[in-house]
Amino acid sequence: MAPKAPAADASESLPGLNGQEFARNMLTVGMKSQQLLLDFAARMGKRDGPIDPLNISGAMMALAKAMGEDRDAVLAAQTQWWNDVMTLWESTARRMLGGEAAAVVEPAAGDRRFKAEAWRENEVFDFIKQSYLLTANAMQEMVGKLHGLDEKERGRVAFYTRQFADAFAPTNFPLTNPDVLKATLASNGDNLVKGLDNLLADIERGQGELSIRQSADGFTIGENIATTPGKVVFRNRIMELLQYSPATDEVHERPLLIFPPWINKFYIIDLRPENSFVRWLVGQGYTVFLVSWVNPDAKLAQAGFEDYMQDGIFAALDAVEKATGVKDPNCVGYCIGGTLLASTLAYMAAKKDDRIHSATFWAAQTDFSEAGELSVFVDEAQLEALKAKMDSEGGVLPGSKMAGAFNMLRANDLIWSFVINNYLLGKQPMPFDLLYWNSDTTRMPEKLHLSYLRNCYKENALARGKMEMAGVKLDLHKVKVPVYLQSAREDHIAPANSVFKSTQLFGGPVRFIIAGSGHIAGVINPPAAKKYQYWTNDKGAKDIEAWRKGATDHAGSWWPDWDQWLSKLSGKKIPARKPGDGALKVMGDAPGTYVKVKAQ
């Protein structure tokens, strides 16, 4: 009998694969993974506090109850899913036999997970992709049709159903992602070793919790971001006030005072020269003042809305008057900074205080009855868990917790794309100013954060006239100053429908516009970029659908429209002011010191 031929090395059928190197890398991956799991188990054993701080179990129980009570909807969804899967099997078999077949389902517009050619050209990967999409879509559609869920419950269930579907996408696993398989074979598994190193580094940076790195550290505040020339002219425990240097010989007499959100740092409106909103405003001839909120520690745990009104808005108004001699600047509030500004305007109206000439709101809400997906994080169980977490941290919410909630709103872009890039492909993230800013988090004072979530998101007290500050009941109908409301069509944090509701709350003249894109790009859209569009309706309307039907579409940035509105409210032109010209002395260079304080 002829001797049996030796078994061929598995790597012979995989060109370019070095079997020994691949084996070494897989051994390294196994050892590091084992240690990672042991460390994770040890951390879980020491973990205190609520097991389910997001109350996901409550949403899933509501889903299970509704499915049990609405068998017809469940059966219809299952039947439709099974029919679609059978159609997919038939079309895949036809392709494998050399025929052609149209796709049963396609990724949604803007879904970038399946852009590799293999997801279309390879029958196996195409089947995996389409079967996943059919299942994910069927889950979401069933949630939308189930009886027995009120709208808030339906929103929470739909949100967490989407999170589940996104997490289990085939792109997130090495064996079902063609890009990862290709990289693994090309590098003999070195990508997975590097990916584990990246994962361990992110856990170490997060002090035991995963802190996904979204951007390379190629930025320094004040050097290549937040570089518009200016000075710090005032500082207290809540904020620093920046006054920017003029870029024109003459400026409008009435200055502009901006209150950004304290949930993030202010330099989203001063990233780089080409997309800096601040630099553009200075170039239009405005004297720009901007509040840089403190990154709070335990000393400010009991600071609330009233403190941010007194030591934030009122202190800034006093400082601007000392610097310019003008007692009533035009003001801007962005996101939660806009909610604070609206609340303060209602307080001032009750007190007959006329120190604000006009108010502009960027992506800011006052009526939270349709507040978008952030509402899923606000129920009593979650608020109690949040309070327990802040108590354990000395009265502040770590910045990473707030960032995690925002990242979940766009999980595929802000979580899973980096899981694939950093951990499966073993790459380093690219330097990206917006994502660097997104990761540069701030802490939240306990009283301020809980009162905001309860008064606005949970009880909608500001819109209902039930909210109080410093003993004054707030009524937005008493606010008579001119108001400009900017919203964005794709904003999931402050939806345009929600922002529009403010048109029915303020008591003075209101201009409302909708910009293209979302919460950030919808606001930060310089005219030179020639991107997106915006809609106006000079006739107005009582509801958003009627407003949309009568709206006019304009190409490009909405900034010139606002400038035209604002300039009419900004007085005559005068010689340009420089920081330090008035009664306030320069305390240092912009962007100041508060913005450079890091937080976990």
Coordinates of C-alpha atoms in Angstrom, one line a residue:
M1 CA 0.0 0.0 0.0
A2 CA 1.4 3.4 -0.9
P3 CA 2.2 5.6 2.0
K4 CA -0.5 8.2 2.9
A5 CA 0.4 11.7 1.8
P6 CA 1.0 14.2 4.6
A7 CA -2.0 16.5 5.2
A8 CA -1.6 19.8 3.4
D9 CA -1.0 22.9 5.6
A10 CA -4.3 24.7 5.8
S11 CA -2.5 27.9 4.8
E12 CA -1.8 26.5 1.4
S13 CA -5.4 27.1 0.3
L14 CA -5.2 30.7 1.6
P15 CA -2.6 32.6 -0.4
G16 CA -0.5 34.9 1.6
L17 CA -1.4 33.3 5.0
N18 CA 1.6 32.3 7.2
G19 CA 0.3 29.4 9.2
Q20 CA 2.8 29.7 12.0
E21 CA 2.4 33.5 12.4
F22 CA -1.3 33.2 12.3
A23 CA -1.2 30.5 15.0
R24 CA 1.0 32.7 17.2
N25 CA -1.4 35.7 16.8
M26 CA -4.4 33.5 17.5
L27 CA -2.7 32.2 20.7
T28 CA -2.0 35.8 21.7
V29 CA -5.6 36.7 21.1
G30 CA -6.8 33.8 23.1
M31 CA -4.6 34.6 26.1
K32 CA -5.5 38.3 26.1
S33 CA -9.2 37.6 25.7
Q34 CA -9.1 35.2 28.6
Q35 CA -7.5 37.8 30.8
L36 CA -9.9 40.4 29.6
L37 CA -12.9 38.2 30.5
L38 CA -11.4 37.5 34.0
D39 CA -10.8 41.2 34.6
F40 CA -14.4 41.9 33.5
A41 CA -15.8 39.2 35.8
A42 CA -13.8 40.6 38.7
R43 CA -15.1 44.2 38.0
M44 CA -18.7 42.9 37.8
G45 CA -18.3 41.2 41.2
K46 CA -17.2 44.4 42.8
R47 CA -19.8 46.6 41.0
D48 CA -22.4 48.3 43.2
G49 CA -25.5 50.3 42.3
P50 CA -28.4 49.3 40.0
I51 CA -27.9 46.4 37.7
D52 CA -30.1 47.9 35.0
P53 CA -29.6 51.7 35.3
L54 CA -31.3 52.4 31.9
N55 CA -34.4 50.3 32.9
I56 CA -34.1 48.2 29.7
S57 CA -35.8 45.4 31.5
G58 CA -38.9 47.6 32.0
A59 CA -39.0 48.3 28.2
M60 CA -38.6 44.6 27.4
M61 CA -41.3 43.6 29.9
A62 CA -43.7 46.1 28.3
L63 CA -42.9 44.6 24.9
A64 CA -43.5 41.0 26.2
K65 CA -46.8 42.1 27.7
A66 CA -47.9 43.8 24.5
M67 CA -46.9 40.8 22.4
G68 CA -48.8 38.4 24.6
E69 CA -51.9 40.6 24.3
D70 CA -51.7 41.2 20.6
R71 CA -51.2 37.7 19.0
D72 CA -52.6 38.8 15.7
A73 CA -49.9 41.5 15.2
V74 CA -47.1 39.1 16.2
L75 CA -48.4 36.3 13.9
A76 CA -48.7 38.8 11.0
A77 CA -45.2 40.0 11.6
Q78 CA -43.8 36.4 11.8
T79 CA -45.7 35.3 8.6
Q80 CA -44.4 38.3 6.7
W81 CA -40.9 37.7 7.9
W82 CA -41.0 34.0 7.0
N83 CA -42.4 34.8 3.5
D84 CA -39.6 37.3 2.9
V85 CA -36.9 34.8 4.1
M86 CA -38.3 32.2 1.7
T87 CA -38.1 34.7 -1.1
L88 CA -34.5 35.5 -0.1
W89 CA -33.6 31.8 -0.2
E90 CA -35.0 31.5 -3.7
S91 CA -33.2 34.6 -5.0
T92 CA -29.9 33.4 -3.4
A93 CA -30.2 29.9 -4.9
R94 CA -30.9 31.5 -8.3
R95 CA -27.8 33.6 -8.0
M96 CA -25.7 30.7 -7.0
L97 CA -26.8 28.8 -10.1
G98 CA -25.6 31.6 -12.3
G99 CA -28.8 33.5 -12.6
E100 CA -29.8 37.0 -11.6
A101 CA -32.2 38.1 -8.9
A102 CA -33.2 41.5 -7.5
A103 CA -32.5 42.2 -3.8
V104 CA -35.4 41.4 -1.5
V105 CA -34.3 44.2 0.9
E106 CA -31.8 47.0 0.7
P107 CA -30.0 49.0 3.4
A108 CA -31.7 52.2 4.4
A109 CA -30.4 55.4 2.8
G110 CA -27.4 56.6 4.8
D111 CA -26.6 53.1 6.2
R112 CA -22.9 52.8 5.6
R113 CA -22.3 49.4 7.2
F114 CA -22.6 47.4 4.0
K115 CA -20.6 49.5 1.6
A116 CA -17.9 46.8 0.9
E117 CA -18.4 45.2 -2.5
A118 CA -18.5 41.7 -1.0
W119 CA -21.9 42.5 0.6
R120 CA -23.3 42.8 -3.0
E121 CA -21.0 40.6 -5.1
N122 CA -20.6 37.5 -2.8
E123 CA -23.8 35.5 -2.6
V124 CA -23.1 34.3 1.0
F125 CA -22.4 37.7 2.4
D126 CA -25.3 39.2 0.4
F127 CA -27.6 36.5 2.0
I128 CA -26.2 37.3 5.5
K129 CA -26.8 41.0 4.9
Q130 CA -30.3 40.6 3.6
S131 CA -31.4 38.1 6.2
Y132 CA -30.2 40.5 8.9
L133 CA -32.0 43.5 7.4
L134 CA -35.2 41.5 7.0
T135 CA -35.1 40.4 10.7
A136 CA -34.1 43.9 12.0
N137 CA -36.8 45.6 10.0
A138 CA -39.4 43.0 11.0
M139 CA -38.7 43.6 14.7
Q140 CA -39.0 47.4 14.3
E141 CA -42.2 47.1 12.3
M142 CA -43.8 44.8 14.8
V143 CA -43.1 47.2 17.6
G144 CA -44.8 50.0 15.6
K145 CA -47.9 47.9 15.1
L146 CA -48.5 46.4 18.5
H147 CA -51.5 47.4 20.5
G148 CA -51.2 47.9 24.2
L149 CA -48.2 50.3 24.2
D150 CA -48.7 53.9 24.9
E151 CA -46.6 56.3 22.8
K152 CA -43.8 56.8 25.4
E153 CA -43.5 53.0 26.0
R154 CA -43.5 52.5 22.2
G155 CA -40.7 55.0 21.8
R156 CA -38.6 53.3 24.5
V157 CA -39.2 49.8 23.2
A158 CA -38.5 50.9 19.6
F159 CA -35.3 52.6 20.8
Y160 CA -33.9 49.5 22.6
T161 CA -35.1 47.2 19.9
R162 CA -33.0 49.2 17.5
Q163 CA -30.0 49.1 19.9
F164 CA -30.3 45.3 20.0
A165 CA -30.6 45.0 16.2
D166 CA -27.6 47.3 15.7
A167 CA -25.5 45.4 18.2
F168 CA -26.1 42.1 16.4
A169 CA -25.4 43.3 12.9
P170 CA -23.1 40.9 11.0
T171 CA -20.7 43.8 10.4
N172 CA -19.8 43.6 14.2
F173 CA -18.4 40.1 14.1
P174 CA -15.1 38.9 12.6
L175 CA -16.5 35.8 10.8
T176 CA -19.4 37.7 9.1
N177 CA -17.6 40.9 8.1
P178 CA -15.7 40.5 4.8
D179 CA -13.5 43.5 5.5
V180 CA -12.3 42.0 8.8
L181 CA -11.8 38.5 7.2
K182 CA -9.7 40.1 4.5
A183 CA -7.6 42.0 7.0
T184 CA -7.2 39.0 9.2
L185 CA -5.9 36.8 6.3
A186 CA -3.7 39.7 5.0
S187 CA -2.0 40.3 8.4
N188 CA -2.0 36.7 9.7
G189 CA -4.4 37.9 12.5
D190 CA -2.2 40.8 13.6
N191 CA -5.2 43.1 13.2
L192 CA -7.0 41.2 16.0
V193 CA -4.0 41.4 18.3
K194 CA -3.8 45.2 17.7
G195 CA -7.5 45.4 18.2
L196 CA -7.3 43.7 21.6
D197 CA -4.5 46.1 22.5
N198 CA -6.7 49.0 21.5
L199 CA -9.6 47.6 23.5
L200 CA -7.4 47.1 26.6
A201 CA -6.1 50.7 26.3
D202 CA -9.7 52.0 26.0
I203 CA -10.7 50.1 29.2
E204 CA -7.7 51.5 31.0
R205 CA -8.4 55.0 29.9
G206 CA -12.0 54.6 31.1
Q207 CA -10.7 53.4 34.5
G208 CA -12.3 50.0 34.1
E209 CA -15.2 50.9 31.8
L210 CA -15.0 50.9 28.0
S211 CA -14.2 54.4 26.7
I212 CA -14.1 54.1 22.9
R213 CA -11.6 56.3 21.3
Q214 CA -13.3 58.2 18.4
S215 CA -10.5 60.5 17.3
A216 CA -6.7 60.5 17.4
D217 CA -5.3 63.0 19.8
G218 CA -4.2 65.5 17.1
F219 CA -5.8 68.6 18.7
T220 CA -4.8 71.1 21.3
I221 CA -7.4 73.6 22.5
G222 CA -6.2 77.1 21.7
E223 CA -3.6 75.9 19.2
N224 CA -5.5 74.1 16.3
I225 CA -9.1 74.3 17.6
A226 CA -10.8 77.1 19.4
T227 CA -8.4 79.6 18.0
T228 CA -10.5 82.7 17.3
P229 CA -8.6 85.6 18.9
G230 CA -10.1 86.9 22.1
K231 CA -9.7 87.4 25.8
V232 CA -11.2 86.2 29.1
V233 CA -12.8 89.3 30.6
F234 CA -14.7 87.9 33.5
R235 CA -14.7 84.7 35.7
N236 CA -16.7 83.3 38.5
R237 CA -17.5 79.8 39.9
I238 CA -19.9 79.0 37.1
M239 CA -18.4 80.4 34.0
E240 CA -15.7 82.4 32.2
L241 CA -16.8 85.1 29.8
L242 CA -14.8 85.4 26.5
Q243 CA -14.8 88.6 24.5
Y244 CA -13.5 88.1 20.9
S245 CA -11.3 90.6 19.2
P246 CA -12.8 92.6 16.3
A247 CA -12.1 91.6 12.7
T248 CA -13.7 94.8 11.2
D249 CA -13.0 98.5 11.6
E250 CA -16.6 99.0 12.7
V251 CA -19.1 96.9 14.7
H252 CA -22.7 97.0 15.5
E253 CA -23.4 99.0 18.6
R254 CA -25.4 96.2 20.4
P255 CA -23.2 93.2 21.3
L256 CA -24.0 89.6 20.9
L257 CA -23.9 87.3 24.0
I258 CA -23.9 83.5 23.4
F259 CA -24.8 80.8 26.0
P260 CA -23.7 77.3 24.7
P261 CA -24.8 74.1 26.3
W262 CA -23.0 73.0 29.4
I263 CA -23.5 69.3 28.5
N264 CA -20.6 69.9 26.0
K265 CA -17.8 72.4 25.7
F266 CA -18.4 75.6 23.9
Y267 CA -15.8 75.2 21.1
I268 CA -18.2 73.3 18.9
I269 CA -18.9 76.8 17.6
D270 CA -15.2 77.6 17.3
L271 CA -13.6 74.4 15.9
R272 CA -11.4 75.4 13.0
P273 CA -11.2 78.8 11.2
E274 CA -13.1 77.4 8.2
N275 CA -16.1 76.2 10.2
S276 CA -16.0 78.5 13.2
F277 CA -19.3 80.2 13.8
V278 CA -17.7 82.6 16.2
R279 CA -15.1 83.7 13.7
W280 CA -17.8 84.2 11.1
L281 CA -19.9 86.4 13.4
V282 CA -16.9 88.6 14.3
G283 CA -16.3 88.9 10.5
Q284 CA -19.9 90.2 10.1
G285 CA -19.2 93.1 12.5
Y286 CA -20.5 91.8 15.8
T287 CA -18.9 92.3 19.2
V288 CA -19.2 88.7 20.4
F289 CA -19.2 87.6 24.0
L290 CA -19.4 83.9 24.8
V291 CA -19.9 82.0 28.0
S292 CA -17.5 79.1 28.7
W293 CA -19.1 77.0 31.5
V294 CA -17.1 75.5 34.3
N295 CA -16.5 71.7 34.2
P296 CA -18.1 71.2 37.6
D297 CA -16.8 69.2 40.5
A298 CA -18.4 68.1 43.8
K299 CA -18.3 71.8 45.1
L300 CA -21.1 72.6 42.6
A301 CA -23.2 69.5 43.3
Q302 CA -26.1 71.6 44.6
A303 CA -26.0 74.3 41.9
G304 CA -29.2 74.4 40.0
F305 CA -31.0 76.3 37.3
E306 CA -31.3 79.3 39.5
D307 CA -27.5 79.4 40.1
Y308 CA -26.8 79.1 36.4
M309 CA -29.3 82.0 35.8
Q310 CA -27.8 84.2 38.5
D311 CA -24.1 83.4 38.1
G312 CA -24.3 82.6 34.4
I313 CA -26.8 84.7 32.5
F314 CA -27.2 87.6 34.9
A315 CA -23.5 87.8 35.7
A316 CA -22.7 87.8 31.9
L317 CA -25.2 90.6 31.3
D318 CA -23.6 92.7 34.0
A319 CA -20.2 92.0 32.6
V320 CA -21.2 92.9 29.0
E321 CA -22.6 96.2 30.2
K322 CA -19.4 97.0 32.0
A323 CA -17.4 96.1 28.9
T324 CA -19.5 98.0 26.4
G325 CA -21.9 100.3 28.1
V326 CA -24.8 98.5 26.5
K327 CA -27.2 97.0 29.0
D328 CA -29.4 95.0 26.6
P329 CA -27.4 92.8 24.2
N330 CA -28.9 90.3 21.8
C331 CA -28.5 86.8 23.2
V332 CA -28.2 83.3 21.8
G333 CA -28.9 80.0 23.6
Y334 CA -27.8 76.7 22.1
C335 CA -29.5 73.4 23.1
I336 CA -29.9 73.3 26.9
G337 CA -28.3 76.8 27.0
G338 CA -31.4 77.9 25.1
T339 CA -33.7 76.2 27.6
L340 CA -31.9 78.1 30.4
L341 CA -32.2 81.4 28.3
A342 CA -35.9 80.9 27.7
S343 CA -36.5 80.2 31.4
T344 CA -34.5 83.3 32.3
L345 CA -36.5 85.4 29.9
A346 CA -39.7 84.3 31.5
Y347 CA -38.3 85.1 34.9
M348 CA -37.1 88.5 33.7
A349 CA -40.5 89.2 32.1
A350 CA -42.1 88.6 35.5
K351 CA -39.6 91.0 37.1
K352 CA -39.9 93.7 34.4
D353 CA -36.2 93.2 33.6
D354 CA -35.5 94.3 30.1
R355 CA -31.8 93.6 29.8
I356 CA -32.1 91.3 26.8
H357 CA -33.0 92.9 23.5
S358 CA -33.7 89.8 21.4
A359 CA -33.2 86.0 21.8
T360 CA -32.0 83.5 19.2
F361 CA -32.3 79.7 19.9
W362 CA -30.2 77.2 18.2
A363 CA -31.7 73.7 18.4
A364 CA -33.3 74.5 21.7
Q365 CA -36.5 73.3 23.2
T366 CA -39.0 74.8 25.6
D367 CA -41.9 72.3 25.0
F368 CA -40.7 68.8 25.7
S369 CA -43.9 66.9 24.8
E370 CA -42.2 65.6 21.6
A371 CA -38.7 65.9 22.8
G372 CA -37.1 63.1 20.7
E373 CA -35.1 60.0 21.6
L374 CA -33.4 61.4 24.7
S375 CA -36.8 61.0 26.4
V376 CA -36.2 57.2 26.6
F377 CA -33.6 57.9 29.3
V378 CA -36.1 59.7 31.6
D379 CA -38.4 57.6 33.7
E380 CA -38.6 57.3 37.5
A381 CA -36.4 54.1 37.7
Q382 CA -33.7 55.7 35.6
L383 CA -33.8 59.0 37.5
E384 CA -33.4 57.1 40.7
A385 CA -30.5 55.1 39.3
L386 CA -29.0 58.4 38.0
K387 CA -29.2 60.0 41.4
A388 CA -27.6 57.0 43.0
K389 CA -24.7 57.2 40.5
M390 CA -24.2 60.9 41.1
D391 CA -24.3 60.5 44.9
S392 CA -21.6 57.8 44.6
E393 CA -19.5 60.3 42.5
G394 CA -19.7 63.1 45.0
G395 CA -22.7 64.8 43.5
V396 CA -21.7 65.0 39.8
L397 CA -22.4 62.8 36.8
P398 CA -19.2 61.7 35.0
G399 CA -18.9 63.1 31.5
S400 CA -18.5 59.6 30.1
K401 CA -22.1 58.7 31.2
M402 CA -23.6 61.6 29.4
A403 CA -21.5 60.9 26.3
G404 CA -22.6 57.3 26.3
A405 CA -26.3 58.3 26.2
F406 CA -25.7 60.7 23.2
N407 CA -23.6 58.0 21.4
M408 CA -26.5 55.6 21.7
L409 CA -28.7 57.9 19.6
R410 CA -26.4 57.2 16.6
A411 CA -24.9 53.9 17.7
N412 CA -23.8 52.7 14.2
D413 CA -21.9 55.9 13.6
L414 CA -20.6 56.6 17.1
I415 CA -20.2 53.2 18.6
W416 CA -20.1 50.2 16.2
S417 CA -18.1 51.8 13.5
F418 CA -15.3 52.3 16.0
V419 CA -15.7 48.8 17.4
I420 CA -15.0 47.6 13.8
N421 CA -12.2 50.0 13.0
N422 CA -10.4 50.0 16.4
Y423 CA -11.0 46.4 17.7
L424 CA -11.7 44.2 14.7
L425 CA -9.5 45.9 12.1
G426 CA -6.9 46.9 14.7
K427 CA -6.6 50.5 13.3
Q428 CA -6.2 53.8 15.1
P429 CA -9.0 56.3 14.7
M430 CA -8.3 59.2 12.4
P431 CA -7.9 62.8 13.8
F432 CA -11.3 64.4 13.5
D433 CA -12.1 67.7 15.2
L434 CA -15.8 67.1 15.7
L435 CA -15.3 63.7 17.2
Y436 CA -12.4 65.0 19.4
W437 CA -14.9 67.6 20.7
N438 CA -17.5 64.9 21.2
S439 CA -15.1 62.9 23.4
D440 CA -14.0 65.9 25.4
T441 CA -16.8 65.5 28.0
T442 CA -18.0 67.6 30.9
R443 CA -19.5 66.6 34.2
M444 CA -23.1 67.5 35.3
P445 CA -24.0 68.9 38.8
E446 CA -26.6 66.6 40.5
K447 CA -29.2 69.3 41.3
L448 CA -28.9 71.0 37.9
H449 CA -29.1 67.8 35.9
L450 CA -32.0 66.1 37.8
S451 CA -34.1 69.3 37.9
Y452 CA -33.6 69.7 34.1
L453 CA -34.7 66.1 33.4
R454 CA -37.6 66.3 35.8
N455 CA -38.9 69.7 35.0
C456 CA -38.4 69.6 31.3
Y457 CA -38.3 66.0 30.0
K458 CA -40.5 64.3 32.5
E459 CA -43.1 66.9 33.5
N460 CA -42.8 69.5 30.7
A461 CA -43.3 72.1 33.4
L462 CA -41.8 75.0 31.5
A463 CA -44.2 74.8 28.6
R464 CA -47.1 74.2 31.0
G465 CA -46.4 77.2 33.1
K466 CA -45.6 75.1 36.1
M467 CA -41.9 75.6 36.4
E468 CA -40.4 78.0 39.1
M469 CA -37.1 79.7 39.5
A470 CA -36.2 81.7 42.6
G471 CA -39.8 81.7 43.7
V472 CA -41.2 83.0 40.3
K473 CA -43.6 80.9 38.2
L474 CA -42.4 81.0 34.6
D475 CA -44.8 82.0 31.9
L476 CA -43.2 82.1 28.4
H477 CA -46.2 84.0 27.0
K478 CA -45.0 87.0 28.9
V479 CA -41.8 87.1 26.9
K480 CA -42.2 89.8 24.3
V481 CA -38.7 90.2 22.9
P482 CA -38.1 89.3 19.2
V483 CA -37.2 85.6 18.9
Y484 CA -35.4 83.6 16.2
L485 CA -35.8 79.8 16.3
Q486 CA -33.4 77.6 14.4
S487 CA -34.2 73.9 14.1
A488 CA -32.8 71.1 11.9
R489 CA -34.6 68.6 9.8
E490 CA -32.7 65.5 11.0
D491 CA -32.1 66.6 14.6
H492 CA -32.8 63.6 17.0
I493 CA -32.0 65.6 20.2
A494 CA -34.1 68.7 19.5
P495 CA -36.5 67.6 16.7
A496 CA -37.8 70.3 14.5
N497 CA -41.4 69.4 15.5
S498 CA -40.5 70.0 19.1
V499 CA -38.7 73.3 18.5
F500 CA -41.6 74.6 16.5
K501 CA -43.9 74.3 19.5
S502 CA -42.0 77.3 21.0
T503 CA -43.6 79.5 18.3
Q504 CA -46.9 79.1 20.2
L505 CA -45.3 79.9 23.6
F506 CA -43.4 83.1 23.2
G507 CA -45.5 86.3 23.3
G508 CA -43.6 88.4 20.9
P509 CA -42.6 88.2 17.2
V510 CA -41.1 84.8 16.3
R511 CA -39.1 83.8 13.2
F512 CA -38.8 80.0 12.8
I513 CA -36.6 78.2 10.3
I514 CA -35.6 74.6 9.6
A515 CA -32.0 73.9 8.5
G516 CA -30.8 70.8 6.8
S517 CA -28.8 68.0 8.6
G518 CA -28.9 67.5 12.4
H519 CA -28.1 68.8 15.9
I520 CA -24.5 69.8 15.1
A521 CA -24.1 70.1 11.3
G522 CA -27.5 71.8 11.1
V523 CA -26.2 74.6 13.3
I524 CA -22.5 74.6 12.2
N525 CA -22.9 75.2 8.5
P526 CA -20.7 78.0 7.2
P527 CA -21.9 79.7 4.0
A528 CA -18.5 79.0 2.3
A529 CA -19.1 75.3 2.5
K530 CA -22.2 75.6 0.3
K531 CA -23.8 72.6 1.9
Y532 CA -27.4 71.6 2.9
Q533 CA -30.3 74.0 2.7
Y534 CA -32.9 75.7 4.9
W535 CA -36.6 76.4 4.8
T536 CA -38.5 79.6 5.8
N537 CA -42.2 80.5 5.9
D538 CA -42.8 84.2 6.2
K539 CA -46.6 83.6 6.6
G540 CA -46.2 81.3 9.6
A541 CA -48.6 78.6 10.6
K542 CA -50.2 77.1 13.7
D543 CA -48.8 73.6 13.2
I544 CA -45.6 72.2 11.8
E545 CA -47.2 70.3 8.9
A546 CA -49.0 73.5 7.6
W547 CA -45.7 75.4 8.1
R548 CA -43.8 72.8 6.0
K549 CA -46.4 72.9 3.2
G550 CA -46.0 76.6 2.8
A551 CA -42.2 76.7 3.3
T552 CA -39.7 78.0 0.8
D553 CA -36.5 76.0 0.2
H554 CA -33.2 78.0 0.1
A555 CA -29.8 76.5 -0.9
G556 CA -26.9 76.7 1.5
S557 CA -26.4 78.0 5.0
W558 CA -29.1 79.6 7.2
W559 CA -26.5 81.9 8.7
P560 CA -27.0 84.9 6.3
D561 CA -30.8 84.7 7.0
W562 CA -30.1 85.0 10.7
D563 CA -27.5 87.8 10.1
Q564 CA -30.2 89.8 8.1
W565 CA -32.6 89.4 11.0
L566 CA -30.0 90.1 13.7
S567 CA -28.4 93.1 12.1
K568 CA -31.7 95.0 12.2
L569 CA -31.8 94.6 16.0
S570 CA -28.1 95.4 16.5
G571 CA -28.1 99.2 16.2
K572 CA -25.8 101.6 14.3
K573 CA -22.2 100.9 13.4
I574 CA -19.5 102.3 15.8
P575 CA -15.7 102.0 15.9
A576 CA -14.7 98.5 16.8
R577 CA -14.3 97.6 20.5
K578 CA -11.3 95.6 21.8
P579 CA -11.3 93.4 24.9
G580 CA -10.2 95.5 27.8
D581 CA -11.4 98.9 26.3
G582 CA -14.2 99.1 28.9
A583 CA -14.4 98.7 32.6
L584 CA -13.5 95.0 32.4
K585 CA -9.8 94.1 32.4
V586 CA -8.3 91.3 30.5
M587 CA -7.7 88.2 32.6
G588 CA -6.1 86.0 29.9
D589 CA -6.3 84.8 26.4
A590 CA -9.3 82.9 24.9
P591 CA -10.3 80.2 25.0
G592 CA -9.7 80.5 28.7
T593 CA -8.9 77.9 31.4
Y594 CA -12.3 76.3 32.2
V595 CA -12.6 74.7 28.7
K596 CA -9.3 72.9 29.2
V597 CA -10.4 71.0 32.3
K598 CA -10.8 67.3 31.5
A599 CA -13.4 65.0 32.9
Q600 CA -14.1 61.3 33.0

